[in-house]
Coordinates of C-alpha atoms in Angstrom, one line a residue:
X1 CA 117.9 109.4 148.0
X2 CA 114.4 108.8 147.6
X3 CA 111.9 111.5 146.6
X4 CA 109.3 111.3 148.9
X5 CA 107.2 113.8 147.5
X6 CA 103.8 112.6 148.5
X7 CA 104.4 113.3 152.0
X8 CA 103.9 117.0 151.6
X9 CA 101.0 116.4 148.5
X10 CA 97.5 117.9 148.3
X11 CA 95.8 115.4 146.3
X12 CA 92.4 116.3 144.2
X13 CA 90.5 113.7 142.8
X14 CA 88.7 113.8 139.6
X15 CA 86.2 112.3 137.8
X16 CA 86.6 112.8 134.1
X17 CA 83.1 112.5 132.7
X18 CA 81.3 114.6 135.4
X19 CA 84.7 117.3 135.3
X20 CA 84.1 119.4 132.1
X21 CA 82.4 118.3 128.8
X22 CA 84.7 120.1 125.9
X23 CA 82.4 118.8 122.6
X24 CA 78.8 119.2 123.7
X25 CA 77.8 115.3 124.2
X26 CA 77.1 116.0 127.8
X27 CA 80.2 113.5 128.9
X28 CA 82.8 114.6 130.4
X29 CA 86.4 114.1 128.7
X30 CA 90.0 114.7 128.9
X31 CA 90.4 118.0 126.6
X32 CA 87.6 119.6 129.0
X33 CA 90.1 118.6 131.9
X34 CA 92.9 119.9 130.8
X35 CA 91.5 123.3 129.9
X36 CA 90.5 123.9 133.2
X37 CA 93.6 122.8 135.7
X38 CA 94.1 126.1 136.2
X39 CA 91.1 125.6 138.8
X40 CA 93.2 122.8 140.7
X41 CA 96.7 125.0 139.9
X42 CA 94.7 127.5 141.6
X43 CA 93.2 125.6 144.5
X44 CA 96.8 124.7 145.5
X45 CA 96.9 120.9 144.9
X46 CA 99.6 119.2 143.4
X47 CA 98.8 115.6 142.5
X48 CA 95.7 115.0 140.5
X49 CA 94.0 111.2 141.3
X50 CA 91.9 110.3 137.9
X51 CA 89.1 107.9 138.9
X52 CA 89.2 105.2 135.8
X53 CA 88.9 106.2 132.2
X54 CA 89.7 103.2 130.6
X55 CA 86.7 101.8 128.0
X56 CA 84.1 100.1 129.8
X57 CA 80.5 99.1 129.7
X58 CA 80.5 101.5 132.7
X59 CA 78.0 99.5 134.5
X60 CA 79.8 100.1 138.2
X61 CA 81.4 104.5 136.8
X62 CA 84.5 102.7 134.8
X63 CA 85.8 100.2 137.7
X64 CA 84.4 97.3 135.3
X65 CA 87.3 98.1 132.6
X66 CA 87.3 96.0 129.7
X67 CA 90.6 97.2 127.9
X68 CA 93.4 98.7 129.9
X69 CA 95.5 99.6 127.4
X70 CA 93.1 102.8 126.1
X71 CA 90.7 106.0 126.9
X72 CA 87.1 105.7 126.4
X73 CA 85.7 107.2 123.7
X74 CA 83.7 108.8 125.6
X75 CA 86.8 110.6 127.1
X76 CA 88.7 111.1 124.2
X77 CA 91.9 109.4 122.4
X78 CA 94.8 108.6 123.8
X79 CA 96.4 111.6 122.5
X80 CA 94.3 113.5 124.3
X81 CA 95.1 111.9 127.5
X82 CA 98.7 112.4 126.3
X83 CA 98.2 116.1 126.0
X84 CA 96.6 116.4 129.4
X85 CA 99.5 115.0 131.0
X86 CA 101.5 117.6 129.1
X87 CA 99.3 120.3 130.2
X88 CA 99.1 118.9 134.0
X89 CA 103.4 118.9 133.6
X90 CA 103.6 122.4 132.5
X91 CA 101.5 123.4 135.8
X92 CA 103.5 121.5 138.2
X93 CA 100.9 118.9 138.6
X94 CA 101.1 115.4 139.1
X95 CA 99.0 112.3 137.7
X96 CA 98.2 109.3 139.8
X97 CA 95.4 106.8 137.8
X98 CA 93.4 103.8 138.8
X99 CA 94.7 100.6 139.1
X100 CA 92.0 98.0 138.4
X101 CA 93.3 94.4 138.7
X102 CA 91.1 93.0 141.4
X103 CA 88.8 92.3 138.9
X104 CA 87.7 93.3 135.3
X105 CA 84.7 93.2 133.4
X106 CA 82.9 90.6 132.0
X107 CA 83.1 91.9 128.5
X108 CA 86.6 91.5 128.8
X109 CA 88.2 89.8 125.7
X110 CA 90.1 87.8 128.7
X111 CA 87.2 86.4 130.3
X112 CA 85.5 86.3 127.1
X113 CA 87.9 83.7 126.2
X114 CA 88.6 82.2 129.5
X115 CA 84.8 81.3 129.4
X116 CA 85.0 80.2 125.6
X117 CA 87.8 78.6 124.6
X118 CA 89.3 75.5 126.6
X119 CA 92.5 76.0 124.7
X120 CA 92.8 79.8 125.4
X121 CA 95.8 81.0 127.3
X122 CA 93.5 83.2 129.4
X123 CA 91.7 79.8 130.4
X124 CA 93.1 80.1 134.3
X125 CA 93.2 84.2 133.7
X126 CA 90.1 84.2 136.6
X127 CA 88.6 82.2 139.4
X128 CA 86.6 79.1 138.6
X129 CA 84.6 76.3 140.2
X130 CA 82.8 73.6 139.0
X131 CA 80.8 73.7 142.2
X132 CA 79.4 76.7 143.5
X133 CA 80.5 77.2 147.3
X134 CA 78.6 77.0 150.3
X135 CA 79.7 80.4 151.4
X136 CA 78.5 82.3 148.2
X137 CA 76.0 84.6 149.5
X138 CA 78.8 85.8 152.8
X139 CA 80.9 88.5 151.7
X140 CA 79.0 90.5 149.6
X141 CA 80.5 93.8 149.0
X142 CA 76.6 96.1 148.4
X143 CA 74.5 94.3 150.8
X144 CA 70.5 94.8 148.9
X145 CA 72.4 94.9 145.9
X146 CA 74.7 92.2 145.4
X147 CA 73.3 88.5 146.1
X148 CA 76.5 86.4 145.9
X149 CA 80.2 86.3 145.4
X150 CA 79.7 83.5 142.6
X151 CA 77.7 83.2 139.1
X152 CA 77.3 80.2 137.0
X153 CA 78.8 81.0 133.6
X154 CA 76.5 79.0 130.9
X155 CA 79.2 78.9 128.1
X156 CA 81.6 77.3 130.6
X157 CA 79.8 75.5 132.7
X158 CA 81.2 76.5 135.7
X159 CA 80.9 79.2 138.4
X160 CA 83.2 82.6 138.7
X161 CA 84.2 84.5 141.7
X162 CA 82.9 87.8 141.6
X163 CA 83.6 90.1 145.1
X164 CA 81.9 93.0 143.6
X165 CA 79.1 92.5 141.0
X166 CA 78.2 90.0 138.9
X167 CA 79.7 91.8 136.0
X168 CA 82.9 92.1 137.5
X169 CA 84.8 88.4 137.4
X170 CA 87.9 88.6 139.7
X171 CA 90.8 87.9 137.8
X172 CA 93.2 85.0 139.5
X173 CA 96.0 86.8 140.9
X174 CA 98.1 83.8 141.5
X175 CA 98.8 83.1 138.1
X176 CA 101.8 84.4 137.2
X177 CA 100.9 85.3 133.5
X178 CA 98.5 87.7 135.3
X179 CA 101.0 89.3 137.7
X180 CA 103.3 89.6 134.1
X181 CA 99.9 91.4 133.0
X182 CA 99.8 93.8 135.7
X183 CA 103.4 94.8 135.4
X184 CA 103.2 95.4 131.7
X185 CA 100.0 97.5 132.8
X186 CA 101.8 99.5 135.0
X187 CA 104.7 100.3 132.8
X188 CA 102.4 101.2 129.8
X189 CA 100.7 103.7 132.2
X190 CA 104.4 104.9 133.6
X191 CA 105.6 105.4 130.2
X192 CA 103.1 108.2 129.4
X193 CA 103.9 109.8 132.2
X194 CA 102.1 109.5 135.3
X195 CA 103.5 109.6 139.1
X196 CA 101.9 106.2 140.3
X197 CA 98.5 104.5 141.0
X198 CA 95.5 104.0 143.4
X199 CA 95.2 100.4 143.9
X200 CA 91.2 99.6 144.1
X201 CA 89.7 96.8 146.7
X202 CA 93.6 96.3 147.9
X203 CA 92.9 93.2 150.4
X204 CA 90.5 91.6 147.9
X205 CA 93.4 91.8 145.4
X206 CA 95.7 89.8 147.7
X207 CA 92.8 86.9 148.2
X208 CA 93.6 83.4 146.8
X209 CA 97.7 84.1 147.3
X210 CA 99.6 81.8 149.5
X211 CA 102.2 82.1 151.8
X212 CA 102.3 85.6 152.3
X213 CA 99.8 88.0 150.2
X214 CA 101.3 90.8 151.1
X215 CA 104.6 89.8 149.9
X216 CA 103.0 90.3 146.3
X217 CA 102.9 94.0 147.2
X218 CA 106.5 94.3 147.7
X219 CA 106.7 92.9 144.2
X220 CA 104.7 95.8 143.1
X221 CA 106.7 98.3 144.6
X222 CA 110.1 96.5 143.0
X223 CA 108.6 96.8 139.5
X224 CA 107.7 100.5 140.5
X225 CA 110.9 101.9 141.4
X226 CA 112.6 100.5 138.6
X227 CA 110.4 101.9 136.2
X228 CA 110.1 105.6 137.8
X229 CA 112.1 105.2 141.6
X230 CA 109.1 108.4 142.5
X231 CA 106.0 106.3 141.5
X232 CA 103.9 105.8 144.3
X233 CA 101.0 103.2 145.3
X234 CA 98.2 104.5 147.0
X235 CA 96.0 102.0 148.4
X236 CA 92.3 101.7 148.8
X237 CA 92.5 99.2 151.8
X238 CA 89.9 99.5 154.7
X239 CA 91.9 97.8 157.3
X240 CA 92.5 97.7 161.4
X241 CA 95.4 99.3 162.6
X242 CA 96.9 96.0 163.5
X243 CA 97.1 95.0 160.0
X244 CA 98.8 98.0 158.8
X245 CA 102.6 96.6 159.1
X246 CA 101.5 93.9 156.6
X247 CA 100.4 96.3 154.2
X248 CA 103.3 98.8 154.6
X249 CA 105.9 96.6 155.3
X250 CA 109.5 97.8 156.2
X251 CA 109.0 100.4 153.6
X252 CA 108.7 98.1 150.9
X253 CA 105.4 97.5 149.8
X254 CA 102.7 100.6 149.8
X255 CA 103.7 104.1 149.9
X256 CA 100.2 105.2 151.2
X257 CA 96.9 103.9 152.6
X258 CA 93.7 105.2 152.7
X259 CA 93.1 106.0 156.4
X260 CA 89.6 104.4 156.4
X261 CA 89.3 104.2 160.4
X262 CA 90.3 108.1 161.2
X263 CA 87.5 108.9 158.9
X264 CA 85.1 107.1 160.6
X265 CA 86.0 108.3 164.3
X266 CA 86.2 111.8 162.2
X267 CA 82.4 111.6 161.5
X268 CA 81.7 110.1 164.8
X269 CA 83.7 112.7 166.7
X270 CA 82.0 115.7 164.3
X271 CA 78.5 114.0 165.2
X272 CA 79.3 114.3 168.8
X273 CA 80.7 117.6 169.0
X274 CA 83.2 115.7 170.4
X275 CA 87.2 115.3 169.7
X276 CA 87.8 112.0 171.5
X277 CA 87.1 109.8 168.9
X278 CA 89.3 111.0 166.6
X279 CA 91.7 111.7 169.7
X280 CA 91.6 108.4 170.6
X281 CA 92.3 107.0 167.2
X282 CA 95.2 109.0 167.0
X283 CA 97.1 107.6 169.7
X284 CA 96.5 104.2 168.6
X285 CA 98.1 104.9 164.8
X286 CA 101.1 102.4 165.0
X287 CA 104.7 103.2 163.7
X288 CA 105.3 103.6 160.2
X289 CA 108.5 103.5 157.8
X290 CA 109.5 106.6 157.0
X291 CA 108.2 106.0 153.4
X292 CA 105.5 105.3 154.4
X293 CA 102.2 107.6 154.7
X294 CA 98.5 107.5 155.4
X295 CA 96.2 109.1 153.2
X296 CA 93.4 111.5 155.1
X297 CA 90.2 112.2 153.4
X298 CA 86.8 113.7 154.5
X299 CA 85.0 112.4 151.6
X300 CA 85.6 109.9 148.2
X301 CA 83.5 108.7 145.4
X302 CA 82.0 106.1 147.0
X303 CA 79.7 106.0 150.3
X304 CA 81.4 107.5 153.4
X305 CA 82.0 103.6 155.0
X306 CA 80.9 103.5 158.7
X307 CA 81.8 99.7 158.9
X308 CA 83.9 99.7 161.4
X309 CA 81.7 101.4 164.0
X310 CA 79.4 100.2 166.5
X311 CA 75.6 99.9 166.1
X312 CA 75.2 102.4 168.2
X313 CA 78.1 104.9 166.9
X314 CA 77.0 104.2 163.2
X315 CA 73.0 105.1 164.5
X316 CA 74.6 108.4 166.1
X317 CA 76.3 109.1 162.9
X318 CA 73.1 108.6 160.5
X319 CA 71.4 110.4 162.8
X320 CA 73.3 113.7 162.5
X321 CA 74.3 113.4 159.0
X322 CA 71.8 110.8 156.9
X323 CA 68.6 110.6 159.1
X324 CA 66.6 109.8 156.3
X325 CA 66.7 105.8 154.6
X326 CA 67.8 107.1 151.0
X327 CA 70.6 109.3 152.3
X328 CA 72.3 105.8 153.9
X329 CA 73.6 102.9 151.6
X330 CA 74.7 99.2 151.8
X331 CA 73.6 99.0 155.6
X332 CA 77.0 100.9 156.6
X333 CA 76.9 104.0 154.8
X334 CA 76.0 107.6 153.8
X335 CA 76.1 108.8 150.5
X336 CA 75.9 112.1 150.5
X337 CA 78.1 115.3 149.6
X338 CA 80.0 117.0 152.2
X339 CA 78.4 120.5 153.0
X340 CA 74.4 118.7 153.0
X341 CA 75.8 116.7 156.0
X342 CA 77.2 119.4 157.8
X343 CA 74.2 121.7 157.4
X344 CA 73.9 125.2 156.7
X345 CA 76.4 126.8 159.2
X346 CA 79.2 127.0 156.4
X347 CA 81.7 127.2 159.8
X348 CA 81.4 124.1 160.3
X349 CA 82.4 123.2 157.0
X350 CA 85.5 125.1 156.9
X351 CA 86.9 123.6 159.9
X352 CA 86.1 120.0 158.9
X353 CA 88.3 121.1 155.7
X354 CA 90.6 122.3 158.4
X355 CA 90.7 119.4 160.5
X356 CA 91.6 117.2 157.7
X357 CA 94.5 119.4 156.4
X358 CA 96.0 119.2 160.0
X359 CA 95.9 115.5 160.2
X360 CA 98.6 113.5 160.5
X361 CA 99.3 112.1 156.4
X362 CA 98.4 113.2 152.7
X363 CA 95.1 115.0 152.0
X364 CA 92.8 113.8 149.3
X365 CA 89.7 116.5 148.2
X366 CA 87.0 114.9 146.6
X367 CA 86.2 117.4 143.6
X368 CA 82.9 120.3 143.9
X369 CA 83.7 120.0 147.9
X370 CA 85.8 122.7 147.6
X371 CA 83.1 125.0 146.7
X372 CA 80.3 122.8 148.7
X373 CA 78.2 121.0 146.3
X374 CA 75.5 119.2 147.4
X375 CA 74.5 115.5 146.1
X376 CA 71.0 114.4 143.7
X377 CA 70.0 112.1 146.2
X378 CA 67.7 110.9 143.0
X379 CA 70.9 109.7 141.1
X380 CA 71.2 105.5 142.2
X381 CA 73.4 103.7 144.9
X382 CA 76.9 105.9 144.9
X383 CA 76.0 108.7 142.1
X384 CA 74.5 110.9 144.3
X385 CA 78.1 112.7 145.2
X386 CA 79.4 112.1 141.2
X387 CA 77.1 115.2 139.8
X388 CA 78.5 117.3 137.4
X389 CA 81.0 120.1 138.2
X390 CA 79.4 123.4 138.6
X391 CA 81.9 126.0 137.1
X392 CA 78.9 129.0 136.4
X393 CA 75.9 130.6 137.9
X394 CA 73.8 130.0 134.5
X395 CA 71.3 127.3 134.0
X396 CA 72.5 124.1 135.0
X397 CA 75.9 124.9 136.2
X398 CA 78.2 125.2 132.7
X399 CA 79.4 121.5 132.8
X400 CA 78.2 120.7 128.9
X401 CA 76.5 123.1 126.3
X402 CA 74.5 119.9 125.4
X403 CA 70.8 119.7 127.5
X404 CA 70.9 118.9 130.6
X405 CA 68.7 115.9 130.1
X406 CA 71.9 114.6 128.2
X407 CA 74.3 114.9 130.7
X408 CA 76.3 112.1 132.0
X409 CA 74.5 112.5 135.4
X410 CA 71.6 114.7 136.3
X411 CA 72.9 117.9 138.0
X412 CA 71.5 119.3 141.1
X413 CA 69.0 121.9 139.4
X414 CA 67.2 123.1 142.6
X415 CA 67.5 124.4 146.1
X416 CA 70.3 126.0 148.3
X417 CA 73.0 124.2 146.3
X418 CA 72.2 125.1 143.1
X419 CA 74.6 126.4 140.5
X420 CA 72.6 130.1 141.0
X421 CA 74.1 129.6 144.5
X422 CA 77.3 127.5 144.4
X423 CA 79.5 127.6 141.7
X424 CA 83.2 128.0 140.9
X425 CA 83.2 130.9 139.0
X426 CA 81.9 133.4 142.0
X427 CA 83.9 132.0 144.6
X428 CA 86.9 132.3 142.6
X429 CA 86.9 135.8 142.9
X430 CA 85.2 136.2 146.3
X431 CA 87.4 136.8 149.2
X432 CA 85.5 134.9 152.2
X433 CA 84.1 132.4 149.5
X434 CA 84.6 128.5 150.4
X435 CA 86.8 128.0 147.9
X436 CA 88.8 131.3 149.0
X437 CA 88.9 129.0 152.5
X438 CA 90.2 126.1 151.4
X439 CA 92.9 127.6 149.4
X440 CA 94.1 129.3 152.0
X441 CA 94.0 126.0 154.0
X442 CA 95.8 124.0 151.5
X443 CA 98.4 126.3 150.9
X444 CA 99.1 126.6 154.8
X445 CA 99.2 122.6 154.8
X446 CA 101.9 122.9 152.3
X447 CA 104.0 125.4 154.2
X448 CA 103.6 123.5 157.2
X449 CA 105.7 120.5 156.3
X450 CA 105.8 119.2 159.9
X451 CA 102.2 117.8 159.3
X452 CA 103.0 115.7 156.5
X453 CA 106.7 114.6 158.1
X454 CA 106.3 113.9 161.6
X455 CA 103.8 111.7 163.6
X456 CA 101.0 113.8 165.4
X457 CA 101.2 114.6 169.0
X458 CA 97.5 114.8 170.8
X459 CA 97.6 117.5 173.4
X460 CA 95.1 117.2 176.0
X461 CA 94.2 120.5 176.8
X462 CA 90.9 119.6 179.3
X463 CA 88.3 120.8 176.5
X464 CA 86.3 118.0 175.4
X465 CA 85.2 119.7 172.0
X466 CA 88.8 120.8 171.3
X467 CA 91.2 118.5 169.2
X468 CA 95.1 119.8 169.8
X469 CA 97.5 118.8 167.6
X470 CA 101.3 119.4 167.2
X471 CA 103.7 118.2 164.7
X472 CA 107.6 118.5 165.3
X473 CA 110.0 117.9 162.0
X474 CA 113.8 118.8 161.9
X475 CA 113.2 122.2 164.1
X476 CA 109.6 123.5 163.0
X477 CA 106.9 123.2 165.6
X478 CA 103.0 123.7 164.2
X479 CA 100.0 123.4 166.6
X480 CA 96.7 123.3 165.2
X481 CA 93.3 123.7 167.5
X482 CA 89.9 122.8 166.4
X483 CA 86.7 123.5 168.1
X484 CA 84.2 120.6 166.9
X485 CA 81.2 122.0 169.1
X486 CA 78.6 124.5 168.0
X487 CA 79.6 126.5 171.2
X488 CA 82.8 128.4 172.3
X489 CA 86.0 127.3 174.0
X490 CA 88.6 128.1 175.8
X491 CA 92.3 126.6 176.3
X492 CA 95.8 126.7 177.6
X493 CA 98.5 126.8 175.6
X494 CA 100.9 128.2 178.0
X495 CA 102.9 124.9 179.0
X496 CA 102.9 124.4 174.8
X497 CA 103.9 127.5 174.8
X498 CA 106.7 128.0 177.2
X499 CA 107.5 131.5 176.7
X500 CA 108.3 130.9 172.5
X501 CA 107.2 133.3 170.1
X502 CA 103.8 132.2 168.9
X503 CA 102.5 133.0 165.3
X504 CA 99.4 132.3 164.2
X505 CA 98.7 131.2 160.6
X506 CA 95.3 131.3 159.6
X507 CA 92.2 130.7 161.6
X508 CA 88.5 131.4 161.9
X509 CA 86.9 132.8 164.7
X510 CA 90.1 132.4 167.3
X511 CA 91.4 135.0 169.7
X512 CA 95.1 135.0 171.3
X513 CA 93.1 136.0 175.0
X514 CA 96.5 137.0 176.7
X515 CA 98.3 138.0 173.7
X516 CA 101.3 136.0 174.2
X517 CA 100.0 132.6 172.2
X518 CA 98.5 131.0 176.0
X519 CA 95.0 131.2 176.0
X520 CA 92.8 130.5 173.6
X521 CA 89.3 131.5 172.7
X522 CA 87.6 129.1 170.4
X523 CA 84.4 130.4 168.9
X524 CA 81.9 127.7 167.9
X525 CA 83.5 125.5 165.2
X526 CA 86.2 127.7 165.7
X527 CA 90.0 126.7 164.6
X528 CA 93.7 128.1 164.7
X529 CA 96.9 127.4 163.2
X530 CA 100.1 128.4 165.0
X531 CA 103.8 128.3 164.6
X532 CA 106.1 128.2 167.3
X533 CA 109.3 130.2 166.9

């Protein structure tokens, strides 16, 4: 039988260098991590998702990896990785890491030679023309960034395809010797421990395959569960709906997928003060294998991706959340923290944590957002929300002992957000703190297994600010109710109901009005959690 473990998973996602800085050189490492799980132990996650740490020129935060075998320097030996997974084991945590292949950098002793050396092995490692195409500035992944998906290469006299930036040469997925690559990769990674892998740019990886691209997927998955039958792939993959089958398969390719389109109706619907959006989504989410799972975030380390919105829903959305032109990025996005956006009535930023616990899948937390950092809008293109970690009142927040100017990234120093004002160490102790909130939420999440298991039922309940959800899995029967509008709101649960025993879980600012579990009173941003018995 499998273990299907992630379905019921909180996962928290970390960025090593901006984490915890154990030696004073202002960097982030792996020693610095693992002295302080007992933050993520005590959050209530299970599954830790390392953003890359391999060595790298770190031009584009690690995703241009130039040896994928190691740890950066910067982040410590492999021992030390070694003994954080040891640490992470004897807390019950998980390990998922990066999985780069998409592309690597150009410092790469494999393009380094496939650029060099006619006679190298790695000479068809990567994607070459002699002539550069006629489509090489469409595509571009960081519109006013990037200029083109192909770069004449001097020493080679030819021109490589590059979907990202310029430094990052796509490597030629088609060649068998590179899948081989991959594998051995994988297993190296396996080997020391960890539970599986977040596949980065997905459907660029399966560009250039015949036949069927997604049938290299299922390969994936085979080489998986022979290694470690619990290993999951998590997959970065901004795709319609109608292309989800393709990536899931019949249970034998991904595991999980990044549910890029609920987020965006999620930010449309919490501009509105509206639930359809996300309503209507919901009803659209096609059927899944029973391995199968999507992945629910409300924010990531890159920019929240409006893409797949209308003009005019993406202009509502910048409007209510990134008015301004340096809080939007790449023509599409916002890249900004979590509690800036939703303003200073922390309600609101509970329920969105909320919300995003109740939907239907596996919920990712972006790290700080559980005690509601705020972003250094100063930092360039996607740094803004990657700030240091703000464990203490004093000074610039207790990330490093080393100066501040020093620091991997330039904390946020000043203002409501502050480390004076938000900070780890208070609201670990504090009772009605954020972070008191959200593990509350997450551990409710985790008792409520029907969320993770079964497929989520929209109740229409005649509120237009109200999104009702209910989940149903082998005999357990959870409803969740979230008001998305800054004013009150009332609804009937009475034919939900039906005369069962109702139980209420956790809430803020919800009244049982009859006292039997059928009306409810919804204050502004108001939510509730309820069992039926």
């Amino acid at each position: 039988m499998q273990n299907l473990w992630y379905k019921n998973a909180v996962i928290y996602c970390v960025d090593v260098d901006a984490f915890k800085d154990s030696n004073g050189d202002g960097i982030g490492d792996f020693r610095g991590l693992a002295d302080h799980l007992d933050h993520i132990e005590a959050l209530g996650a299970n599954c830790i998702w390392l953003l890359p740490f391999y060595p790298s020129p770190n031009r584009d935060n690690g995703y241009d990896v130039a040896d994928y075998y190691s740890v950066d320097p910067r982040y410590g030996s492999l021992g030390d990785f070694v003994e954080f997974m040891q640490a992470a084991s004897d807390r019950g945590l998980r390990v998922i890491v990066d999985l780069v292949v998409n592309h690597t950098s150009i410092d790469h002793p494999w393009f380094q030679a496939s650029r060099s050396d006619p006679h190298s092995p790695y000479r068809d490692w990567y994607v070459w023309r002699k002539d550069k195409p006629a489509d090489a500035e469409e595509g571009v992944i960081f519109p006013g960034v990037q200029r083109s998906t192909w770069t004449y290469d001097r020493k080679r006299q030819e021109y490589y395809n590059h979907r990202f930036y310029e430094h990052q040469a796509d490597l030629n997925i088609a060649n068998p010797a590179v899948r081989e690559e991959i594998q051995r990769i994988m297993g190296f990674w396996l080997a020391l421990g960890v539970s599986g892998f977040r596949i980065d740019a997905a459907p660029f990886m399966l560009e250039g395959l015949e036949g069927d691209p997604h049938a290299y997927l299922a390969e994936l998955q085979s080489f998986l569960s022979w290694r470690k039958a619990e290993a999951i792939l998590l997959a970065e993959a901004n795709i319609p709906m109608s292309e989800a089958d393709e990536y899931f398969g019949d249970g034998d390719r991904l595991h999980l997928i990044f549910n890029f389109p609920l987020n965006q109706r999620l930010f449309l619907g919490l501009a509105r003060h509206d639930a359809a959006p996300v309503a209507d989504l919901l009803k659209t989410l096609p059927e899944i294998p029973q391995i199968a799972q999507w992945a629910t975030f409300l924010r990531n380390h890159d920019e929240i991706d409006l893409g797949r919105l209308t003009d005019e829903e993406r202009a509502e959305v910048f409007a209510a959340f990134g008015p301004e032109k340096h809080m939007q990025l790449y023509e599409r996005g916002l890249r900004r923290r979590l509690a800036p956006m939703l303003g200073v009535d922390e309600r609101r930023i509970r329920m969105a944590f909320s919300l995003m616990l109740a939907l239907p899948g596996t919920p990712v937390l972006w790290y700080g957002d559980e005690i509601g950092m705020g972003e250094n809008l100063d930092l360039p293109e996607r740094h803004p929300v990657r700030t240091p970690m703000q464990w203490t009142p004093e000074g610039a927040g207790g990330f490093s002992e080393a100066d501040p100017k020093r620091w991997v990234r330039a904390p946020v120093m000043d203002g409501p957000f502050a480390p004076a004002f938000v900070n780890a160490e208070r609201q670990r102790v504090e009772g009605e703190s954020l972070f008191s909130t959200v593990q509350r939420l997450v551990r409710a999440r985790r008792a409520a297994r029907e969320i993770g298991w079964a497929p989520a039922e929209v109740i229409d309940l005649g509120a237009p600010s109200v999104l009702a959800l209910r989940a149903r899995w082998r005999g357990g029967d959870v409803v969740t109710l979230h008001n998305l509008a800054d004013r009150p709101a009332t609804v009937d649960l009475s034919a939900v109901v039906a005369g069962r025993r109702c139980i209420a879980l956790l809430g803020q600012d919800a009244q049982d009005a009859t006292g039997n579990g059928g009306v409810w009173r919804l204050g502004a941003f108001g939510f509730e959690w309820l069992r039926l018995g």
